[in-house]
Amino acid sequence: LVDPRFTITNVAGGMGDWLSLTPILRHMRDLGRNPLVIARDSPHTREFGALYRGLAEIKWEPASAPTPPTPQSDSDACFSRRILEAHDVQHVSAIPHVEVSREEREWATAFLTWFGPGKLTAFCPTVGGARDTLPDDHIANYRRMPRELVAEIVKGMLDSGRKPVWFGTNDSQQHIYRNRFEIEGVISIPDLPVRLLAACYSVIGEYVGTDTWDHHLMLAVGGRCETWVPTSRWFYDHKKFLYDSKAWLTEEPRETYRVFVRPEPKSFS
């Protein structure tokens, strides 16, 4: 029998949403429970499901099967904490959590040596859904960095001796990365399964870029992030951003927010 108190339904199709469930799964496991995630089956969600290794079991349902959404509370804080509060869980970290094995770290360490000596920094200037063909007031385009800011940040990293690396994903997730574009001075690595991507992030330990799932994944494996967000109070509360002090609790904050300026749009399409 399935205990509903330790069962979560996930109907999400993006990695950020999958990562947002990891705090409650970690909490359940630390309490000695065996959490179960009921998820809709598809090639890319199978890939995302690998992030739950060591945290939960997954029961795959046909994509057409009717499933209730994961409960959320009325909190305006980060998505992870809303889920914790909906399960009446208080005073635990709401930061995403992914466990990387020693073997995965060893693979990533060896793989990253191919890109020469020097400090690698994970970098992503855009977000899923952004397209050059869409207007600037489209929510995805509004959240990605302007090209001028991208060039300025990349130059600053190169001048300080860091090598920006823009990671991609395997074929099952290419719908997220159709908005990739070439940037001078940035190393592009387009094809990695998600667990190997997580392993690389755990070795690199540093991310600079927008609020996309790369940012959440870096925090999930223990790394630090410099996250750039647009000036929109509709989308971000600049007093809390995404993760405030309550989200970290006893963990050391590893998040620094930077704000870039865009004209405030009248509406988002």
PDB file of C-alpha atoms in Angstrom:
ATOM      1  CA  LEU A   1       0.000   0.000   0.000  1.00  0.00           C
ATOM      2  CA  VAL A   2       1.130   3.546  -0.757  1.00  0.00           C
ATOM      3  CA  ASP A   3       1.205   5.933   2.191  1.00  0.00           C
ATOM      4  CA  PRO A   4      -0.233   9.216   0.832  1.00  0.00           C
ATOM      5  CA  ARG A   5       1.740  11.208   3.380  1.00  0.00           C
ATOM      6  CA  PHE A   6       4.964  10.211   1.623  1.00  0.00           C
ATOM      7  CA  THR A   7       3.721  10.208  -1.968  1.00  0.00           C
ATOM      8  CA  ILE A   8       4.112  13.166  -4.317  1.00  0.00           C
ATOM      9  CA  THR A   9       2.597  13.558  -7.758  1.00  0.00           C
ATOM     10  CA  ASN A  10       4.724  15.349 -10.315  1.00  0.00           C
ATOM     11  CA  VAL A  11       3.067  16.423 -13.558  1.00  0.00           C
ATOM     12  CA  ALA A  12       5.810  18.923 -14.456  1.00  0.00           C
ATOM     13  CA  GLY A  13       7.755  18.850 -17.687  1.00  0.00           C
ATOM     14  CA  GLY A  14      10.743  21.009 -16.722  1.00  0.00           C
ATOM     15  CA  MET A  15      13.847  20.220 -14.702  1.00  0.00           C
ATOM     16  CA  GLY A  16      13.396  23.226 -12.435  1.00  0.00           C
ATOM     17  CA  ASP A  17      10.070  21.811 -11.291  1.00  0.00           C
ATOM     18  CA  TRP A  18      11.603  18.385 -10.747  1.00  0.00           C
ATOM     19  CA  LEU A  19      14.365  19.943  -8.641  1.00  0.00           C
ATOM     20  CA  SER A  20      11.817  21.890  -6.581  1.00  0.00           C
ATOM     21  CA  LEU A  21      10.542  18.604  -5.129  1.00  0.00           C
ATOM     22  CA  THR A  22      13.951  17.454  -3.888  1.00  0.00           C
ATOM     23  CA  PRO A  23      13.839  19.283  -0.493  1.00  0.00           C
ATOM     24  CA  ILE A  24      10.707  17.407   0.610  1.00  0.00           C
ATOM     25  CA  LEU A  25      12.110  14.118  -0.719  1.00  0.00           C
ATOM     26  CA  ARG A  26      15.342  14.715   1.189  1.00  0.00           C
ATOM     27  CA  HIS A  27      13.378  15.516   4.335  1.00  0.00           C
ATOM     28  CA  MET A  28      11.243  12.372   4.045  1.00  0.00           C
ATOM     29  CA  ARG A  29      14.300  10.218   3.496  1.00  0.00           C
ATOM     30  CA  ASP A  30      16.124  11.765   6.448  1.00  0.00           C
ATOM     31  CA  LEU A  31      13.116  10.839   8.591  1.00  0.00           C
ATOM     32  CA  GLY A  32      13.583   7.211   7.567  1.00  0.00           C
ATOM     33  CA  ARG A  33      10.682   7.222   5.125  1.00  0.00           C
ATOM     34  CA  ASN A  34      10.683   5.874   1.569  1.00  0.00           C
ATOM     35  CA  PRO A  35       9.100   8.604  -0.555  1.00  0.00           C
ATOM     36  CA  LEU A  36       7.385   7.717  -3.810  1.00  0.00           C
ATOM     37  CA  VAL A  37       6.973  10.067  -6.755  1.00  0.00           C
ATOM     38  CA  ILE A  38       4.180   9.395  -9.253  1.00  0.00           C
ATOM     39  CA  ALA A  39       5.221  10.976 -12.555  1.00  0.00           C
ATOM     40  CA  ARG A  40       3.990  11.206 -16.104  1.00  0.00           C
ATOM     41  CA  ASP A  41       6.128   9.177 -18.476  1.00  0.00           C
ATOM     42  CA  SER A  42       7.999  10.759 -21.390  1.00  0.00           C
ATOM     43  CA  PRO A  43      11.611  10.673 -22.664  1.00  0.00           C
ATOM     44  CA  HIS A  44      12.671  13.921 -21.008  1.00  0.00           C
ATOM     45  CA  THR A  45      10.897  13.252 -17.700  1.00  0.00           C
ATOM     46  CA  ARG A  46      12.646   9.856 -17.585  1.00  0.00           C
ATOM     47  CA  GLU A  47      15.878  11.814 -17.859  1.00  0.00           C
ATOM     48  CA  PHE A  48      14.874  14.256 -15.113  1.00  0.00           C
ATOM     49  CA  GLY A  49      13.763  11.358 -12.908  1.00  0.00           C
ATOM     50  CA  ALA A  50      17.405  10.295 -12.634  1.00  0.00           C
ATOM     51  CA  LEU A  51      17.907  13.280 -10.310  1.00  0.00           C
ATOM     52  CA  TYR A  52      15.878  11.472  -7.631  1.00  0.00           C
ATOM     53  CA  ARG A  53      18.325   8.579  -7.361  1.00  0.00           C
ATOM     54  CA  GLY A  54      18.960   8.029  -3.651  1.00  0.00           C
ATOM     55  CA  LEU A  55      16.037  10.287  -2.679  1.00  0.00           C
ATOM     56  CA  ALA A  56      12.883   8.536  -3.887  1.00  0.00           C
ATOM     57  CA  GLU A  57      11.397   5.820  -6.020  1.00  0.00           C
ATOM     58  CA  ILE A  58       9.399   6.773  -9.114  1.00  0.00           C
ATOM     59  CA  LYS A  59       6.233   5.165 -10.413  1.00  0.00           C
ATOM     60  CA  TRP A  60       5.700   6.047 -14.066  1.00  0.00           C
ATOM     61  CA  GLU A  61       2.201   6.641 -15.359  1.00  0.00           C
ATOM     62  CA  PRO A  62       1.142   7.034 -19.022  1.00  0.00           C
ATOM     63  CA  ALA A  63       1.340  10.639 -20.152  1.00  0.00           C
ATOM     64  CA  SER A  64      -2.413  10.650 -20.760  1.00  0.00           C
ATOM     65  CA  ALA A  65      -3.291   9.386 -17.279  1.00  0.00           C
ATOM     66  CA  PRO A  66      -5.196  11.917 -15.120  1.00  0.00           C
ATOM     67  CA  THR A  67      -3.095  12.805 -12.089  1.00  0.00           C
ATOM     68  CA  PRO A  68      -3.679  15.460  -9.421  1.00  0.00           C
ATOM     69  CA  PRO A  69      -1.129  18.259  -9.146  1.00  0.00           C
ATOM     70  CA  THR A  70       1.418  18.423  -6.374  1.00  0.00           C
ATOM     71  CA  PRO A  71      -0.074  20.403  -3.470  1.00  0.00           C
ATOM     72  CA  GLN A  72       1.063  23.967  -2.995  1.00  0.00           C
ATOM     73  CA  SER A  73       0.488  26.528  -0.282  1.00  0.00           C
ATOM     74  CA  ASP A  74      -0.388  30.195  -0.625  1.00  0.00           C
ATOM     75  CA  SER A  75       3.133  31.325   0.237  1.00  0.00           C
ATOM     76  CA  ASP A  76       4.762  33.748  -2.181  1.00  0.00           C
ATOM     77  CA  ALA A  77       8.194  32.295  -1.453  1.00  0.00           C
ATOM     78  CA  CYS A  78      10.190  29.903  -3.597  1.00  0.00           C
ATOM     79  CA  PHE A  79       8.427  26.932  -5.155  1.00  0.00           C
ATOM     80  CA  SER A  80      10.329  24.409  -3.013  1.00  0.00           C
ATOM     81  CA  ARG A  81       9.140  26.013   0.222  1.00  0.00           C
ATOM     82  CA  ARG A  82       5.538  26.161  -1.008  1.00  0.00           C
ATOM     83  CA  ILE A  83       5.617  22.385  -1.410  1.00  0.00           C
ATOM     84  CA  LEU A  84       7.172  21.909   2.019  1.00  0.00           C
ATOM     85  CA  GLU A  85       4.492  24.085   3.608  1.00  0.00           C
ATOM     86  CA  ALA A  86       1.761  22.227   1.740  1.00  0.00           C
ATOM     87  CA  HIS A  87       3.008  19.054   3.422  1.00  0.00           C
ATOM     88  CA  ASP A  88       3.108  20.894   6.766  1.00  0.00           C
ATOM     89  CA  VAL A  89       6.896  20.681   6.918  1.00  0.00           C
ATOM     90  CA  GLN A  90       8.619  23.573   8.669  1.00  0.00           C
ATOM     91  CA  HIS A  91      12.175  24.522   9.599  1.00  0.00           C
ATOM     92  CA  VAL A  92      14.030  22.547   6.939  1.00  0.00           C
ATOM     93  CA  SER A  93      16.050  23.812   3.997  1.00  0.00           C
ATOM     94  CA  ALA A  94      14.071  24.566   0.832  1.00  0.00           C
ATOM     95  CA  ILE A  95      17.173  24.535  -1.396  1.00  0.00           C
ATOM     96  CA  PRO A  96      17.173  21.862  -4.146  1.00  0.00           C
ATOM     97  CA  HIS A  97      19.233  18.776  -3.372  1.00  0.00           C
ATOM     98  CA  VAL A  98      20.836  16.223  -5.701  1.00  0.00           C
ATOM     99  CA  GLU A  99      23.293  13.579  -4.568  1.00  0.00           C
ATOM    100  CA  VAL A 100      26.282  12.930  -6.840  1.00  0.00           C
ATOM    101  CA  SER A 101      28.199   9.686  -6.377  1.00  0.00           C
ATOM    102  CA  ARG A 102      31.968   9.421  -6.054  1.00  0.00           C
ATOM    103  CA  GLU A 103      32.106   7.570  -9.376  1.00  0.00           C
ATOM    104  CA  GLU A 104      30.160  10.351 -11.100  1.00  0.00           C
ATOM    105  CA  ARG A 105      32.468  13.016  -9.682  1.00  0.00           C
ATOM    106  CA  GLU A 106      35.513  11.056 -10.803  1.00  0.00           C
ATOM    107  CA  TRP A 107      34.069  10.818 -14.325  1.00  0.00           C
ATOM    108  CA  ALA A 108      33.336  14.564 -14.378  1.00  0.00           C
ATOM    109  CA  THR A 109      36.796  15.467 -13.104  1.00  0.00           C
ATOM    110  CA  ALA A 110      38.416  13.444 -15.870  1.00  0.00           C
ATOM    111  CA  PHE A 111      36.021  14.797 -18.512  1.00  0.00           C
ATOM    112  CA  LEU A 112      36.609  18.439 -17.593  1.00  0.00           C
ATOM    113  CA  THR A 113      40.390  18.096 -17.938  1.00  0.00           C
ATOM    114  CA  TRP A 114      39.804  18.020 -21.706  1.00  0.00           C
ATOM    115  CA  PHE A 115      39.123  21.751 -21.546  1.00  0.00           C
ATOM    116  CA  GLY A 116      42.579  22.606 -20.293  1.00  0.00           C
ATOM    117  CA  PRO A 117      43.877  24.217 -17.106  1.00  0.00           C
ATOM    118  CA  GLY A 118      42.140  27.112 -15.445  1.00  0.00           C
ATOM    119  CA  LYS A 119      38.994  27.746 -13.443  1.00  0.00           C
ATOM    120  CA  LEU A 120      35.837  26.660 -15.261  1.00  0.00           C
ATOM    121  CA  THR A 121      32.591  28.494 -14.526  1.00  0.00           C
ATOM    122  CA  ALA A 122      29.184  27.217 -15.639  1.00  0.00           C
ATOM    123  CA  PHE A 123      27.405  29.944 -17.610  1.00  0.00           C
ATOM    124  CA  CYS A 124      23.916  30.312 -19.088  1.00  0.00           C
ATOM    125  CA  PRO A 125      22.643  33.686 -20.387  1.00  0.00           C
ATOM    126  CA  THR A 126      19.165  32.578 -21.459  1.00  0.00           C
ATOM    127  CA  VAL A 127      16.144  30.611 -20.247  1.00  0.00           C
ATOM    128  CA  GLY A 128      13.991  27.852 -21.635  1.00  0.00           C
ATOM    129  CA  GLY A 129      11.519  29.146 -24.191  1.00  0.00           C
ATOM    130  CA  ALA A 130      13.407  32.295 -25.184  1.00  0.00           C
ATOM    131  CA  ARG A 131      13.533  32.878 -28.955  1.00  0.00           C
ATOM    132  CA  ASP A 132      14.931  35.641 -31.129  1.00  0.00           C
ATOM    133  CA  THR A 133      11.642  35.560 -33.024  1.00  0.00           C
ATOM    134  CA  LEU A 134       9.622  36.489 -29.933  1.00  0.00           C
ATOM    135  CA  PRO A 135       9.035  40.063 -28.704  1.00  0.00           C
ATOM    136  CA  ASP A 136      11.086  41.419 -25.801  1.00  0.00           C
ATOM    137  CA  ASP A 137       8.032  41.496 -23.549  1.00  0.00           C
ATOM    138  CA  HIS A 138       7.543  37.739 -23.885  1.00  0.00           C
ATOM    139  CA  ILE A 139       8.228  36.346 -20.381  1.00  0.00           C
ATOM    140  CA  ALA A 140      11.108  34.104 -21.525  1.00  0.00           C
ATOM    141  CA  ASN A 141      12.815  36.805 -23.599  1.00  0.00           C
ATOM    142  CA  TYR A 142      12.332  39.296 -20.789  1.00  0.00           C
ATOM    143  CA  ARG A 143      14.221  37.009 -18.396  1.00  0.00           C
ATOM    144  CA  ARG A 144      17.235  36.301 -20.595  1.00  0.00           C
ATOM    145  CA  MET A 145      20.253  38.591 -20.561  1.00  0.00           C
ATOM    146  CA  PRO A 146      20.635  41.309 -23.203  1.00  0.00           C
ATOM    147  CA  ARG A 147      23.472  40.513 -25.615  1.00  0.00           C
ATOM    148  CA  GLU A 148      25.474  43.536 -24.420  1.00  0.00           C
ATOM    149  CA  LEU A 149      25.339  42.271 -20.829  1.00  0.00           C
ATOM    150  CA  VAL A 150      26.376  38.788 -21.964  1.00  0.00           C
ATOM    151  CA  ALA A 151      29.474  40.208 -23.655  1.00  0.00           C
ATOM    152  CA  GLU A 152      30.346  42.295 -20.582  1.00  0.00           C
ATOM    153  CA  ILE A 153      30.016  39.356 -18.169  1.00  0.00           C
ATOM    154  CA  VAL A 154      31.985  36.987 -20.396  1.00  0.00           C
ATOM    155  CA  LYS A 155      34.785  39.541 -20.768  1.00  0.00           C
ATOM    156  CA  GLY A 156      34.907  39.981 -16.991  1.00  0.00           C
ATOM    157  CA  MET A 157      35.184  36.227 -16.439  1.00  0.00           C
ATOM    158  CA  LEU A 158      37.923  35.849 -19.049  1.00  0.00           C
ATOM    159  CA  ASP A 159      39.849  38.832 -17.652  1.00  0.00           C
ATOM    160  CA  SER A 160      39.768  37.238 -14.190  1.00  0.00           C
ATOM    161  CA  GLY A 161      41.135  33.944 -15.514  1.00  0.00           C
ATOM    162  CA  ARG A 162      37.858  32.013 -15.522  1.00  0.00           C
ATOM    163  CA  LYS A 163      36.647  29.941 -18.464  1.00  0.00           C
ATOM    164  CA  PRO A 164      32.864  30.184 -19.003  1.00  0.00           C
ATOM    165  CA  VAL A 165      31.303  26.880 -20.043  1.00  0.00           C
ATOM    166  CA  TRP A 166      27.783  26.668 -21.471  1.00  0.00           C
ATOM    167  CA  PHE A 167      26.416  23.166 -20.982  1.00  0.00           C
ATOM    168  CA  GLY A 168      23.586  21.603 -22.919  1.00  0.00           C
ATOM    169  CA  THR A 169      21.669  18.382 -22.630  1.00  0.00           C
ATOM    170  CA  ASN A 170      21.047  15.197 -24.558  1.00  0.00           C
ATOM    171  CA  ASP A 171      18.537  14.741 -27.370  1.00  0.00           C
ATOM    172  CA  SER A 172      15.577  14.144 -25.047  1.00  0.00           C
ATOM    173  CA  GLN A 173      15.837  17.733 -23.796  1.00  0.00           C
ATOM    174  CA  GLN A 174      16.721  19.660 -26.944  1.00  0.00           C
ATOM    175  CA  HIS A 175      13.374  21.507 -26.776  1.00  0.00           C
ATOM    176  CA  ILE A 176      14.864  23.473 -23.865  1.00  0.00           C
ATOM    177  CA  TYR A 177      18.005  24.481 -25.738  1.00  0.00           C
ATOM    178  CA  ARG A 178      16.689  25.671 -29.095  1.00  0.00           C
ATOM    179  CA  ASN A 179      17.608  29.170 -27.960  1.00  0.00           C
ATOM    180  CA  ARG A 180      21.350  28.516 -27.774  1.00  0.00           C
ATOM    181  CA  PHE A 181      23.637  30.910 -29.603  1.00  0.00           C
ATOM    182  CA  GLU A 182      27.393  31.099 -30.047  1.00  0.00           C
ATOM    183  CA  ILE A 183      29.311  33.452 -27.746  1.00  0.00           C
ATOM    184  CA  GLU A 184      32.949  34.323 -28.355  1.00  0.00           C
ATOM    185  CA  GLY A 185      35.123  33.062 -25.507  1.00  0.00           C
ATOM    186  CA  VAL A 186      32.523  30.607 -24.151  1.00  0.00           C
ATOM    187  CA  ILE A 187      33.154  26.858 -24.299  1.00  0.00           C
ATOM    188  CA  SER A 188      30.035  25.048 -25.531  1.00  0.00           C
ATOM    189  CA  ILE A 189      29.335  21.475 -24.380  1.00  0.00           C
ATOM    190  CA  PRO A 190      25.973  20.551 -25.922  1.00  0.00           C
ATOM    191  CA  ASP A 191      25.308  16.902 -25.066  1.00  0.00           C
ATOM    192  CA  LEU A 192      25.383  15.440 -21.548  1.00  0.00           C
ATOM    193  CA  PRO A 193      22.852  13.272 -19.674  1.00  0.00           C
ATOM    194  CA  VAL A 194      21.450  15.063 -16.667  1.00  0.00           C
ATOM    195  CA  ARG A 195      23.315  13.083 -14.004  1.00  0.00           C
ATOM    196  CA  LEU A 196      26.647  13.690 -15.732  1.00  0.00           C
ATOM    197  CA  LEU A 197      25.717  17.365 -16.014  1.00  0.00           C
ATOM    198  CA  ALA A 198      25.046  17.397 -12.258  1.00  0.00           C
ATOM    199  CA  ALA A 199      28.417  15.704 -11.675  1.00  0.00           C
ATOM    200  CA  CYS A 200      30.194  18.354 -13.766  1.00  0.00           C
ATOM    201  CA  TYR A 201      28.456  21.097 -11.825  1.00  0.00           C
ATOM    202  CA  SER A 202      29.497  19.510  -8.534  1.00  0.00           C
ATOM    203  CA  VAL A 203      33.138  19.601  -9.674  1.00  0.00           C
ATOM    204  CA  ILE A 204      33.000  23.128 -11.159  1.00  0.00           C
ATOM    205  CA  GLY A 205      31.114  24.529  -8.163  1.00  0.00           C
ATOM    206  CA  GLU A 206      30.299  27.935  -9.649  1.00  0.00           C
ATOM    207  CA  TYR A 207      27.532  29.270 -11.890  1.00  0.00           C
ATOM    208  CA  VAL A 208      26.943  32.678 -13.460  1.00  0.00           C
ATOM    209  CA  GLY A 209      23.787  33.338 -15.427  1.00  0.00           C
ATOM    210  CA  THR A 210      20.034  33.703 -15.458  1.00  0.00           C
ATOM    211  CA  ASP A 211      17.398  32.055 -13.319  1.00  0.00           C
ATOM    212  CA  THR A 212      17.109  28.867 -15.296  1.00  0.00           C
ATOM    213  CA  TRP A 213      17.341  25.271 -14.148  1.00  0.00           C
ATOM    214  CA  ASP A 214      21.140  25.365 -14.467  1.00  0.00           C
ATOM    215  CA  HIS A 215      21.067  27.786 -11.540  1.00  0.00           C
ATOM    216  CA  HIS A 216      18.920  25.473  -9.398  1.00  0.00           C
ATOM    217  CA  LEU A 217      21.007  22.421 -10.341  1.00  0.00           C
ATOM    218  CA  MET A 218      24.243  24.130  -9.282  1.00  0.00           C
ATOM    219  CA  LEU A 219      22.743  24.948  -5.880  1.00  0.00           C
ATOM    220  CA  ALA A 220      21.407  21.383  -5.638  1.00  0.00           C
ATOM    221  CA  VAL A 221      24.910  19.882  -5.861  1.00  0.00           C
ATOM    222  CA  GLY A 222      26.423  22.346  -3.384  1.00  0.00           C
ATOM    223  CA  GLY A 223      27.791  25.000  -5.714  1.00  0.00           C
ATOM    224  CA  ARG A 224      27.580  28.793  -5.663  1.00  0.00           C
ATOM    225  CA  CYS A 225      25.536  30.980  -8.013  1.00  0.00           C
ATOM    226  CA  GLU A 226      25.623  34.548  -9.254  1.00  0.00           C
ATOM    227  CA  THR A 227      22.107  34.841 -10.624  1.00  0.00           C
ATOM    228  CA  TRP A 228      20.990  37.685 -12.877  1.00  0.00           C
ATOM    229  CA  VAL A 229      17.316  38.666 -12.846  1.00  0.00           C
ATOM    230  CA  PRO A 230      15.389  41.469 -14.605  1.00  0.00           C
ATOM    231  CA  THR A 231      13.823  44.447 -12.889  1.00  0.00           C
ATOM    232  CA  SER A 232      10.264  43.256 -12.704  1.00  0.00           C
ATOM    233  CA  ARG A 233       8.357  43.244  -9.451  1.00  0.00           C
ATOM    234  CA  TRP A 234       5.718  41.193 -11.215  1.00  0.00           C
ATOM    235  CA  PHE A 235       8.121  38.304 -11.554  1.00  0.00           C
ATOM    236  CA  TYR A 236      10.568  38.836  -8.677  1.00  0.00           C
ATOM    237  CA  ASP A 237      10.186  40.434  -5.293  1.00  0.00           C
ATOM    238  CA  HIS A 238      13.609  42.071  -5.015  1.00  0.00           C
ATOM    239  CA  LYS A 239      13.507  41.776  -1.237  1.00  0.00           C
ATOM    240  CA  LYS A 240      13.240  37.984  -1.443  1.00  0.00           C
ATOM    241  CA  PHE A 241      14.129  37.058  -5.017  1.00  0.00           C
ATOM    242  CA  LEU A 242      13.855  33.262  -5.202  1.00  0.00           C
ATOM    243  CA  TYR A 243      15.614  32.027  -2.077  1.00  0.00           C
ATOM    244  CA  ASP A 244      15.587  34.162   1.049  1.00  0.00           C
ATOM    245  CA  SER A 245      17.142  33.427   4.446  1.00  0.00           C
ATOM    246  CA  LYS A 246      14.233  31.181   5.437  1.00  0.00           C
ATOM    247  CA  ALA A 247      14.928  28.920   2.470  1.00  0.00           C
ATOM    248  CA  TRP A 248      18.512  28.274   3.582  1.00  0.00           C
ATOM    249  CA  LEU A 249      18.014  27.946   7.346  1.00  0.00           C
ATOM    250  CA  THR A 250      21.171  26.297   8.759  1.00  0.00           C
ATOM    251  CA  GLU A 251      22.846  25.990   5.353  1.00  0.00           C
ATOM    252  CA  GLU A 252      25.334  28.644   4.300  1.00  0.00           C
ATOM    253  CA  PRO A 253      23.791  30.862   1.602  1.00  0.00           C
ATOM    254  CA  ARG A 254      25.515  30.273  -1.719  1.00  0.00           C
ATOM    255  CA  GLU A 255      23.419  32.651  -3.809  1.00  0.00           C
ATOM    256  CA  THR A 256      24.214  36.186  -4.974  1.00  0.00           C
ATOM    257  CA  TYR A 257      21.633  38.115  -6.998  1.00  0.00           C
ATOM    258  CA  ARG A 258      22.386  40.708  -9.648  1.00  0.00           C
ATOM    259  CA  VAL A 259      19.760  42.847 -11.350  1.00  0.00           C
ATOM    260  CA  PHE A 260      19.840  43.871 -14.996  1.00  0.00           C
ATOM    261  CA  VAL A 261      17.615  46.618 -16.309  1.00  0.00           C
ATOM    262  CA  ARG A 262      14.949  46.213 -18.951  1.00  0.00           C
ATOM    263  CA  PRO A 263      12.091  48.612 -19.668  1.00  0.00           C
ATOM    264  CA  GLU A 264       9.103  47.423 -17.710  1.00  0.00           C
ATOM    265  CA  PRO A 265       6.666  45.879 -20.207  1.00  0.00           C
ATOM    266  CA  LYS A 266       2.971  46.637 -20.072  1.00  0.00           C
ATOM    267  CA  SER A 267       2.112  42.945 -20.094  1.00  0.00           C
ATOM    268  CA  PHE A 268       3.618  39.532 -20.700  1.00  0.00           C
ATOM    269  CA  SER A 269       2.381  37.379 -23.549  1.00  0.00           C
TER     270      SER A 269
END
